[in-house]
Short mmCIF file of C-alpha atoms and ligand atoms in Angstrom, two decimals:
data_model
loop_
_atom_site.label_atom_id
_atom_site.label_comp_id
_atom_site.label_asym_id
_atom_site.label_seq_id
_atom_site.Cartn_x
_atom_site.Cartn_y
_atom_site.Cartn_z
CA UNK O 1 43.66 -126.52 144.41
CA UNK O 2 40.39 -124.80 145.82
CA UNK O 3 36.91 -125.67 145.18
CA UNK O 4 37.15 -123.43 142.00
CA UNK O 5 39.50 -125.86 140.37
CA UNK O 6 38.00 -128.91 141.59
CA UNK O 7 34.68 -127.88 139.56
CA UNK O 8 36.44 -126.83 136.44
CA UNK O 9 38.14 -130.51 136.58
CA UNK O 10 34.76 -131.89 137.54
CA UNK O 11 33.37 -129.85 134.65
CA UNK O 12 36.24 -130.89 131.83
CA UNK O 13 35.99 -134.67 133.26
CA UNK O 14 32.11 -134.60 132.67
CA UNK O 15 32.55 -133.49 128.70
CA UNK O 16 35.17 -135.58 127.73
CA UNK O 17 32.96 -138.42 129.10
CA UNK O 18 30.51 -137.31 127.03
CA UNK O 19 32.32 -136.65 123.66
CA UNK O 20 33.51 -140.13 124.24
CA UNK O 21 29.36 -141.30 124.25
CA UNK O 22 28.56 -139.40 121.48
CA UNK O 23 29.53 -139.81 117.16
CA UNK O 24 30.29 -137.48 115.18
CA UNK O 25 27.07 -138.70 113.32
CA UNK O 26 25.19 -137.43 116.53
CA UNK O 27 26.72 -133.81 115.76
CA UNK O 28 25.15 -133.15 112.60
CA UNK O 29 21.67 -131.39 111.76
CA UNK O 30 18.62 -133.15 110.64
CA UNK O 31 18.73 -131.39 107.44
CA UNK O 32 21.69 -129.90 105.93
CA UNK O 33 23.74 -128.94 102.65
CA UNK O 34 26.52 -130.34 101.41
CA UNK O 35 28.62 -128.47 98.40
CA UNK O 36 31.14 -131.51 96.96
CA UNK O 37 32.95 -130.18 94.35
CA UNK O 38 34.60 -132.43 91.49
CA UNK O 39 38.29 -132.52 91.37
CA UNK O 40 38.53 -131.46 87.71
CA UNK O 41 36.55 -128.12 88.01
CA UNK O 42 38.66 -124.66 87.29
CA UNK O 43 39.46 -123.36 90.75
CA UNK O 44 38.25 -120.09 89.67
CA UNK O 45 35.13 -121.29 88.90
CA UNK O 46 35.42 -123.01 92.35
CA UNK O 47 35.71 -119.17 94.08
CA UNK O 48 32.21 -118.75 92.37
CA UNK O 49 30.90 -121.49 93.49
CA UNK O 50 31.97 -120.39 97.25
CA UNK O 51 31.24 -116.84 96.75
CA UNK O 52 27.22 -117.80 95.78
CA UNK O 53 26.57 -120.23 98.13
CA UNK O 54 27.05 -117.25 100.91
CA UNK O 55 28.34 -119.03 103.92
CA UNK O 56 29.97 -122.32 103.06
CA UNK O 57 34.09 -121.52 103.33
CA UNK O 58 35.00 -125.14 102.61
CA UNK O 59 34.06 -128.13 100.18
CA UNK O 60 34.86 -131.85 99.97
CA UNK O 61 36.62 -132.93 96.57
CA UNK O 62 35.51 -135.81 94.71
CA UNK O 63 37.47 -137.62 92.36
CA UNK O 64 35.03 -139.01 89.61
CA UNK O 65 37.83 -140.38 87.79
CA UNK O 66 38.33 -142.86 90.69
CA UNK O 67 34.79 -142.50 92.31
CA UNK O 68 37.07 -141.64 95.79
CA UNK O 69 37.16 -138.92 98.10
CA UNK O 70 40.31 -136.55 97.31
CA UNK O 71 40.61 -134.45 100.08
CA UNK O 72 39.03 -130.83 101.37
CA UNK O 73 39.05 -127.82 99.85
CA UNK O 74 39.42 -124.65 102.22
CA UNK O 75 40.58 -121.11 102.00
CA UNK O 76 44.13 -122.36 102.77
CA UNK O 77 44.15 -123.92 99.18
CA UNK O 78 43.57 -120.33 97.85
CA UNK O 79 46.00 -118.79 99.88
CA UNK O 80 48.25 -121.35 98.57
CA UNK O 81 47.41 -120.51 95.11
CA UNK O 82 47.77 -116.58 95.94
CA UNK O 83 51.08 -117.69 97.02
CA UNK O 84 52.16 -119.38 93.74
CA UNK O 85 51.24 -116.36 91.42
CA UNK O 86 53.59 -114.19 94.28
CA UNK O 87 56.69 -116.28 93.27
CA UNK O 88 55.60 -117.17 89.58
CA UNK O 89 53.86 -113.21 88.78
CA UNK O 90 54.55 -114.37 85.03
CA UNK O 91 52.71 -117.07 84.83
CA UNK O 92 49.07 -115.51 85.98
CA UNK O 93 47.66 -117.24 82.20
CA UNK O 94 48.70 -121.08 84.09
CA UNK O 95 47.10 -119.54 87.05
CA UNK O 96 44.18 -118.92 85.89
CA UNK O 97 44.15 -122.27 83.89
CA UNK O 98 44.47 -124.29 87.42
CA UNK O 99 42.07 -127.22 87.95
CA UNK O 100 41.11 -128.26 91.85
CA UNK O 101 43.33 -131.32 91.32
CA UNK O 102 46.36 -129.33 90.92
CA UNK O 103 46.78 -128.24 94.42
CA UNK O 104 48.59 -130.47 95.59
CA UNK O 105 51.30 -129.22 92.54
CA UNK O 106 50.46 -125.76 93.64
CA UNK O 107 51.69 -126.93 97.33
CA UNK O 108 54.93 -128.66 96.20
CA UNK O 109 56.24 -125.53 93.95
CA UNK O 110 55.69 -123.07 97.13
CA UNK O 111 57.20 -125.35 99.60
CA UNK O 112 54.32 -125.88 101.84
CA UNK O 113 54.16 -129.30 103.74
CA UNK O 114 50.46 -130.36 102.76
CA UNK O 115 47.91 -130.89 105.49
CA UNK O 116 47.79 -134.27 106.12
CA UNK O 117 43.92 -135.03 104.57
CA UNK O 118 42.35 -137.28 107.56
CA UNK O 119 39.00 -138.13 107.67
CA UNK O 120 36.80 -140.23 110.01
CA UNK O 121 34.37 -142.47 110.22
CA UNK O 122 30.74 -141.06 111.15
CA UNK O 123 29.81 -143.69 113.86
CA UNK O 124 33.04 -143.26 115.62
CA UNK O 125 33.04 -141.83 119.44
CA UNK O 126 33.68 -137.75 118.92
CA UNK O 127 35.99 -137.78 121.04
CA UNK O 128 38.47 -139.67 118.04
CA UNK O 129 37.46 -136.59 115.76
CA UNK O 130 38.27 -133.95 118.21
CA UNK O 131 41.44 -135.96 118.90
CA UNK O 132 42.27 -136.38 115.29
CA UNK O 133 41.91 -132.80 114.44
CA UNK O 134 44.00 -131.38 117.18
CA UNK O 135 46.82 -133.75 116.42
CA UNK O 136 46.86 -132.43 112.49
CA UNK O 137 45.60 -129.02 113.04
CA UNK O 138 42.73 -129.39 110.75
CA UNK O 139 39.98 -127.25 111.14
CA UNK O 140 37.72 -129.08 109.71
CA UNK O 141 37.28 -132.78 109.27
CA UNK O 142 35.22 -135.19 106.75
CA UNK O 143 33.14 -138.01 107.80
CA UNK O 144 33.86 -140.33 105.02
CA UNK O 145 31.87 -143.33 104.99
CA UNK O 146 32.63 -146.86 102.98
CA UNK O 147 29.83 -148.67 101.70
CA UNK O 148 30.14 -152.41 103.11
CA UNK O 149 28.64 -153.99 99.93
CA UNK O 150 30.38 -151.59 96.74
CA UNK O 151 33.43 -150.45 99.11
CA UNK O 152 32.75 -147.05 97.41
CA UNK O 153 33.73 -144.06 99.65
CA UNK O 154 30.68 -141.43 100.16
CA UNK O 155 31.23 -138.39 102.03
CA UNK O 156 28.50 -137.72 104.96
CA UNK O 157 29.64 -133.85 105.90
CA UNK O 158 31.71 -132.22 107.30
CA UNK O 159 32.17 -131.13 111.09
CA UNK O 160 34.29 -128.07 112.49
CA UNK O 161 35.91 -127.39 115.31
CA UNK O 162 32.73 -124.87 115.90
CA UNK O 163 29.95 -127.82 115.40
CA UNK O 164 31.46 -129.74 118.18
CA UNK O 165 31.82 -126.49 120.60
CA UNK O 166 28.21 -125.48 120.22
CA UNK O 167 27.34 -129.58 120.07
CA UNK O 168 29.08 -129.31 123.40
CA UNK O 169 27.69 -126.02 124.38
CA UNK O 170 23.89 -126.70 123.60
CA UNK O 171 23.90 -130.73 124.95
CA UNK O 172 26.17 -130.49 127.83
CA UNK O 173 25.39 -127.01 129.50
CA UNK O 174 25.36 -128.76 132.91
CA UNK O 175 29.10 -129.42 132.18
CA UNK O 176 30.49 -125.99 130.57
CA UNK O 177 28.60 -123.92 133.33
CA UNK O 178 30.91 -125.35 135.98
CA UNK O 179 34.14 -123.57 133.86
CA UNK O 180 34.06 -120.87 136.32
CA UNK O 181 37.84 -119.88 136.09
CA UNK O 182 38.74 -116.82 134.36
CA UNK O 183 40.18 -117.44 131.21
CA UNK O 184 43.24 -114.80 131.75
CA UNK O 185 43.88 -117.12 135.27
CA UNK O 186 43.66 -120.39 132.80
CA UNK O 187 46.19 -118.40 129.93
CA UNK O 188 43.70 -119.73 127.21
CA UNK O 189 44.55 -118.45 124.39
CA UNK O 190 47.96 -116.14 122.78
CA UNK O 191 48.82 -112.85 124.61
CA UNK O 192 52.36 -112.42 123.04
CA UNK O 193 53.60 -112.15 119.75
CA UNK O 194 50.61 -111.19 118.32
CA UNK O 195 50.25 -110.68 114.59
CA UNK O 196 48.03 -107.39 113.90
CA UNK O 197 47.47 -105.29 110.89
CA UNK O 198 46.07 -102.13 110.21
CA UNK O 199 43.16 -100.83 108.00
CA UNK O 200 45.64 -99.08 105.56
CA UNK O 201 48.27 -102.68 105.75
CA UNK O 202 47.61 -104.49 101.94
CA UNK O 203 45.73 -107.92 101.70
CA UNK O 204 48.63 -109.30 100.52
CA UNK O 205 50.60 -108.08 103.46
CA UNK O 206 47.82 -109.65 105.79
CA UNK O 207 48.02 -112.96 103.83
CA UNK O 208 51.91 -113.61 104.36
CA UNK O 209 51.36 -112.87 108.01
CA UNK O 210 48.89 -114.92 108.15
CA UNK O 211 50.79 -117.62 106.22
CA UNK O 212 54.15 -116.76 108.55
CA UNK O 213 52.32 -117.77 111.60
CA UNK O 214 50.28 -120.66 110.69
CA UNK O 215 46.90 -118.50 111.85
CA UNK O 216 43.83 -118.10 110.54
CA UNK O 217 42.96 -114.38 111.43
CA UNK O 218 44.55 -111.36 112.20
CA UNK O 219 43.21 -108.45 114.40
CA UNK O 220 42.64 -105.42 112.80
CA UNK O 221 43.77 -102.53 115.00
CA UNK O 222 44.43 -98.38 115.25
CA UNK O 223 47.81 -96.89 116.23
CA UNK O 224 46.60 -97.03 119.93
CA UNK O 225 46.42 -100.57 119.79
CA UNK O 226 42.18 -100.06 119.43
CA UNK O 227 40.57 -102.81 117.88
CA UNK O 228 38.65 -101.99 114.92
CA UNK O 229 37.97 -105.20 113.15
CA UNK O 230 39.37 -108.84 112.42
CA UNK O 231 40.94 -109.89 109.12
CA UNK O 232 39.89 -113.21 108.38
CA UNK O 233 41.59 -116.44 106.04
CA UNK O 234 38.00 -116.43 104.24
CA UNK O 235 38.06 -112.99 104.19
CA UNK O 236 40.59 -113.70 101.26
CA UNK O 237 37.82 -115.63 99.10
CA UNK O 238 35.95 -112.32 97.58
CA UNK O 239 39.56 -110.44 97.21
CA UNK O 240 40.37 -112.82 94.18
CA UNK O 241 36.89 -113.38 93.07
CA UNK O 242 37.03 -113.63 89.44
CA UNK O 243 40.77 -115.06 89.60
CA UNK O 244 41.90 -111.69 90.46
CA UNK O 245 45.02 -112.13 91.82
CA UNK O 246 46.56 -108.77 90.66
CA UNK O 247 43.85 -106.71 93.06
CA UNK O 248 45.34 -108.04 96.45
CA UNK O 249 47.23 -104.55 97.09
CA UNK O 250 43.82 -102.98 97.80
CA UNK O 251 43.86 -102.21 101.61
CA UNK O 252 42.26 -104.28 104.52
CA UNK O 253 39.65 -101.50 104.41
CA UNK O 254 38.05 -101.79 101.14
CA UNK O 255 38.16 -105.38 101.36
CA UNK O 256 36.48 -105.63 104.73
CA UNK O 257 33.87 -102.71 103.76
CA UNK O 258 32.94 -105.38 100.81
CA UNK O 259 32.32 -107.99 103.43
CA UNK O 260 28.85 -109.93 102.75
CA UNK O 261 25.92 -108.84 104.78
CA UNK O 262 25.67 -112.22 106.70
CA UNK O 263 29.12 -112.00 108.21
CA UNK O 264 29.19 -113.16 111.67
CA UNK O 265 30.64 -110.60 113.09
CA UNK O 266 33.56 -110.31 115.86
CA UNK O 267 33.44 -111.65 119.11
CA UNK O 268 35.49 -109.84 121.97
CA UNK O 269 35.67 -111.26 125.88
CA UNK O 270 37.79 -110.04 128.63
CA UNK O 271 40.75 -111.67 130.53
CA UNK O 272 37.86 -111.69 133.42
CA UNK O 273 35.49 -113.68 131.35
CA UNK O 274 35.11 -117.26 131.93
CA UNK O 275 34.53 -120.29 129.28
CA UNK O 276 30.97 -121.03 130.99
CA UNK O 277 30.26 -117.89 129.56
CA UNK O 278 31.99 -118.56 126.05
CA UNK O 279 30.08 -121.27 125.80
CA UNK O 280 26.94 -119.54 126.15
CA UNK O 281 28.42 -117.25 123.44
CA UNK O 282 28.96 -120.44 121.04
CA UNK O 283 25.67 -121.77 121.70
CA UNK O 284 23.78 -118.71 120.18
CA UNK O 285 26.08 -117.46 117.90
CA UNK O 286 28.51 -118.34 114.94
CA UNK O 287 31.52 -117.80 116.76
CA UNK O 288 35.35 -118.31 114.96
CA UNK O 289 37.46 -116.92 117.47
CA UNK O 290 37.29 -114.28 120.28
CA UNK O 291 39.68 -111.21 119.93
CA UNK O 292 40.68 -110.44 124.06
CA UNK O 293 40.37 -106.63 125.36
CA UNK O 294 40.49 -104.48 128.05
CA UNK O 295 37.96 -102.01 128.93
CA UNK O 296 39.06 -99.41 126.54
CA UNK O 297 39.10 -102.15 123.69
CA UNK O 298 43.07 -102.65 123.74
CA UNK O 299 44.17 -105.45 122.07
CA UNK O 300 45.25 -107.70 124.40
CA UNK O 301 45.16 -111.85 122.82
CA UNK O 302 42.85 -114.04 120.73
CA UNK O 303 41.48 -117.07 122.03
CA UNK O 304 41.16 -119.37 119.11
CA UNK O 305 38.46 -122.58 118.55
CA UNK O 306 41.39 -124.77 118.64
CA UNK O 307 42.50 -123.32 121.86
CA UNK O 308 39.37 -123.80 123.53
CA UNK O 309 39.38 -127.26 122.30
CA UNK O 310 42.75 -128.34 123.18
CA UNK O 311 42.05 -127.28 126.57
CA UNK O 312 38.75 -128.61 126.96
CA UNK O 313 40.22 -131.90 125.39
CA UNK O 314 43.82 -132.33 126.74
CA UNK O 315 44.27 -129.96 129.72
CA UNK O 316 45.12 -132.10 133.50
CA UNK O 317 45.20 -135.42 131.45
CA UNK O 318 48.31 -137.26 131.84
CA UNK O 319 49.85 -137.17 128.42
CA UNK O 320 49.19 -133.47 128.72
CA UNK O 321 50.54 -132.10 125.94
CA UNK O 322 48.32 -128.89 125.86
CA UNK O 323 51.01 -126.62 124.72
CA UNK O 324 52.39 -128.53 121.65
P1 ADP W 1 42.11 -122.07 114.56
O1 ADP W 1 42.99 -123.28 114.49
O2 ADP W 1 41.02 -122.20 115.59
O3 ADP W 1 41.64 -121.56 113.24
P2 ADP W 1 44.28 -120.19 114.52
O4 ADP W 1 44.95 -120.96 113.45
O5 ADP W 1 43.87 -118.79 114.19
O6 ADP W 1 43.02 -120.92 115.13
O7 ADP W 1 45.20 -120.14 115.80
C1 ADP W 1 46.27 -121.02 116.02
C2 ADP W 1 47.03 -120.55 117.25
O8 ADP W 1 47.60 -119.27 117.01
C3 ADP W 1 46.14 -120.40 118.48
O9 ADP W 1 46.85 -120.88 119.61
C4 ADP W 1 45.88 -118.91 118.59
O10 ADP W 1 45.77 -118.47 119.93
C5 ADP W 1 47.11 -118.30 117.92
N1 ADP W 1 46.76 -117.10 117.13
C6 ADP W 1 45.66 -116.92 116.37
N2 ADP W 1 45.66 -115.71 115.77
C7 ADP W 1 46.79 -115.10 116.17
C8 ADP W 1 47.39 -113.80 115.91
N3 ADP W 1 46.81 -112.90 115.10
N4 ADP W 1 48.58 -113.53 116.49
C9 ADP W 1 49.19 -114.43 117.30
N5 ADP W 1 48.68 -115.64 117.58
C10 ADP W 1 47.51 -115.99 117.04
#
């Protein structure tokens, strides 16, 4: 290994020590907003609720029946739902009748093995959190805290795989500047078998791909392999606004040219770039994912959160199981 290596180690080494220091209380902002939504509410009415509080994707569920926390609403649950009305077109009146508290009924008709709802404790090392959620694949995760006295569940917030990243990338920048490898060299990231789309290619069409490969965007390219944009799984949340369900032939196109004016926007590196330089990149903007190019903007892999995670998280350690 050359002195290159040794410093990425030395680098990787230093955050894990320090996401083992830190809670995932520490990770959260002084102030924020937190959109709970109760388990008995229409899920159309839920897409409203989404749609006008521009920026939040996902929302705890709260069982007032039971005064409990009943798991996490994300786009997934309307993609599930999308999926339902695809094998049941007949029944678009039950759709649209659909409380929150039926997904998990809406999961067992399609098929789909439910993500396993785990949550964590605030004052617990982040390191457990970041743990937990690349062991499930969550996304996101709740900090769900117990009141010693009632033993009535309140949920804190949520944090996301990119609140710990730019936690990382903003507290521990003498860390990620020593990940001087390139990430092409490191094969972050998926290079093969990639799932693309074009601007004419239906939403629907986009959807089941995105549902095929378990992924959570899908690049958006030309017939030279150009990329033009990124199809996101919240990109679906607008498409059915209104409980529309019957609109999802309209091309990628028009939905993307409906996008809302804060969107991100998409985030490209090349196989040359390195993660110090990611993580400046996460620590002053709202990244989801980076789409990987060449210098004529070929599509050549996406680097995903989780991948940068797992790596940062699992890669050299001895139960190394960075590719499961
Ligand atoms: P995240 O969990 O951060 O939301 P994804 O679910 O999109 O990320 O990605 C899961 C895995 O699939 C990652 O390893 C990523 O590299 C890969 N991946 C993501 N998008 C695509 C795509 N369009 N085609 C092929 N692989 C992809």
């Amino acid at each position: 290994a050359g002195p290159l290596d040794k410093e990425q180690m030395q680098g990787l080494r230093g955050i894990r020590e320090f996401l083992k220091v830190r809670t995932s209380y520490d990770v959260l902002p002084l102030s924020f907003r937190l959109v709970v939504l109760d388990n008995d509410l229409l899920i159309k009415k839920s897409l409203n609720i989404l749609i006008q509080n521009a920026g939040i994707v996902s929302a705890p569920l709260w069982d007032s029946h039971n005064s409990t926390f009943a798991g996490l609403l994300t786009s997934t649950d309307y993609i599930n739902v999308i999926q339902y009305y695809c094998q049941f077109p007949d029944q678009l009146n039950q759709v649209d009748q659909f409380r929150l508290c039926n997904l998990r009924d809406i999961e067992k008709a399609i098929g789909v093995v439910p993500l396993e709802t785990v949550s964590v404790h605030p004052m617990r090392p982040l390191y457990e959190a970041c743990r937990r959620m690349l062991k499930t694949r969550a996304r996101r995760i709740p900090l769900v805290d117990t009141d010693d006295e009632t033993g009535r569940q309140t949920v804190v917030s949520v944090i996301t795989q990119y609140r710990i990243l730019k936690f990382i990338a903003v507290n521990n920048e003498q860390h990620t500047m020593l990940l001087k490898k390139p990430v092409g060299e490191l094969g972050l990231g998926t290079y093969t078998n990639m799932a693309t789309a074009t601007m004419s290619s239906s939403v629907l069409d986009v959807i089941h791909l995105m549902v095929k490969h378990n992924i959570s965007a899908v690049p958006i390219i030309n017939k030279d392999y150009k990329l033009l944009n990124v199809f996101e799984a919240v990109d679906v949340i607008p498409c059915i606004r209104g409980g529309a369900y019957d609109e999802l032939s309209a091309t990628v196109g028009d939905a993307l040219s409906n996008r809302a004016e804060d969107f991100a926007g998409i985030y490209t590196c090349g196989e040359d770039d390195r993660l110090d330089s990611i993580f400046d990149t996460i620590r002053k903007s709202r990244v989801h994912r980076l789409i990987v190019v060449d210098d004529d903007s070929r599509l050549k892999g996406i680097i995903s959160l989780s991948d940068i995670l797992k790596y940062v998280l699992l890669y050299g350690e001895e139960d190394d199981n960075i590719r499961s």
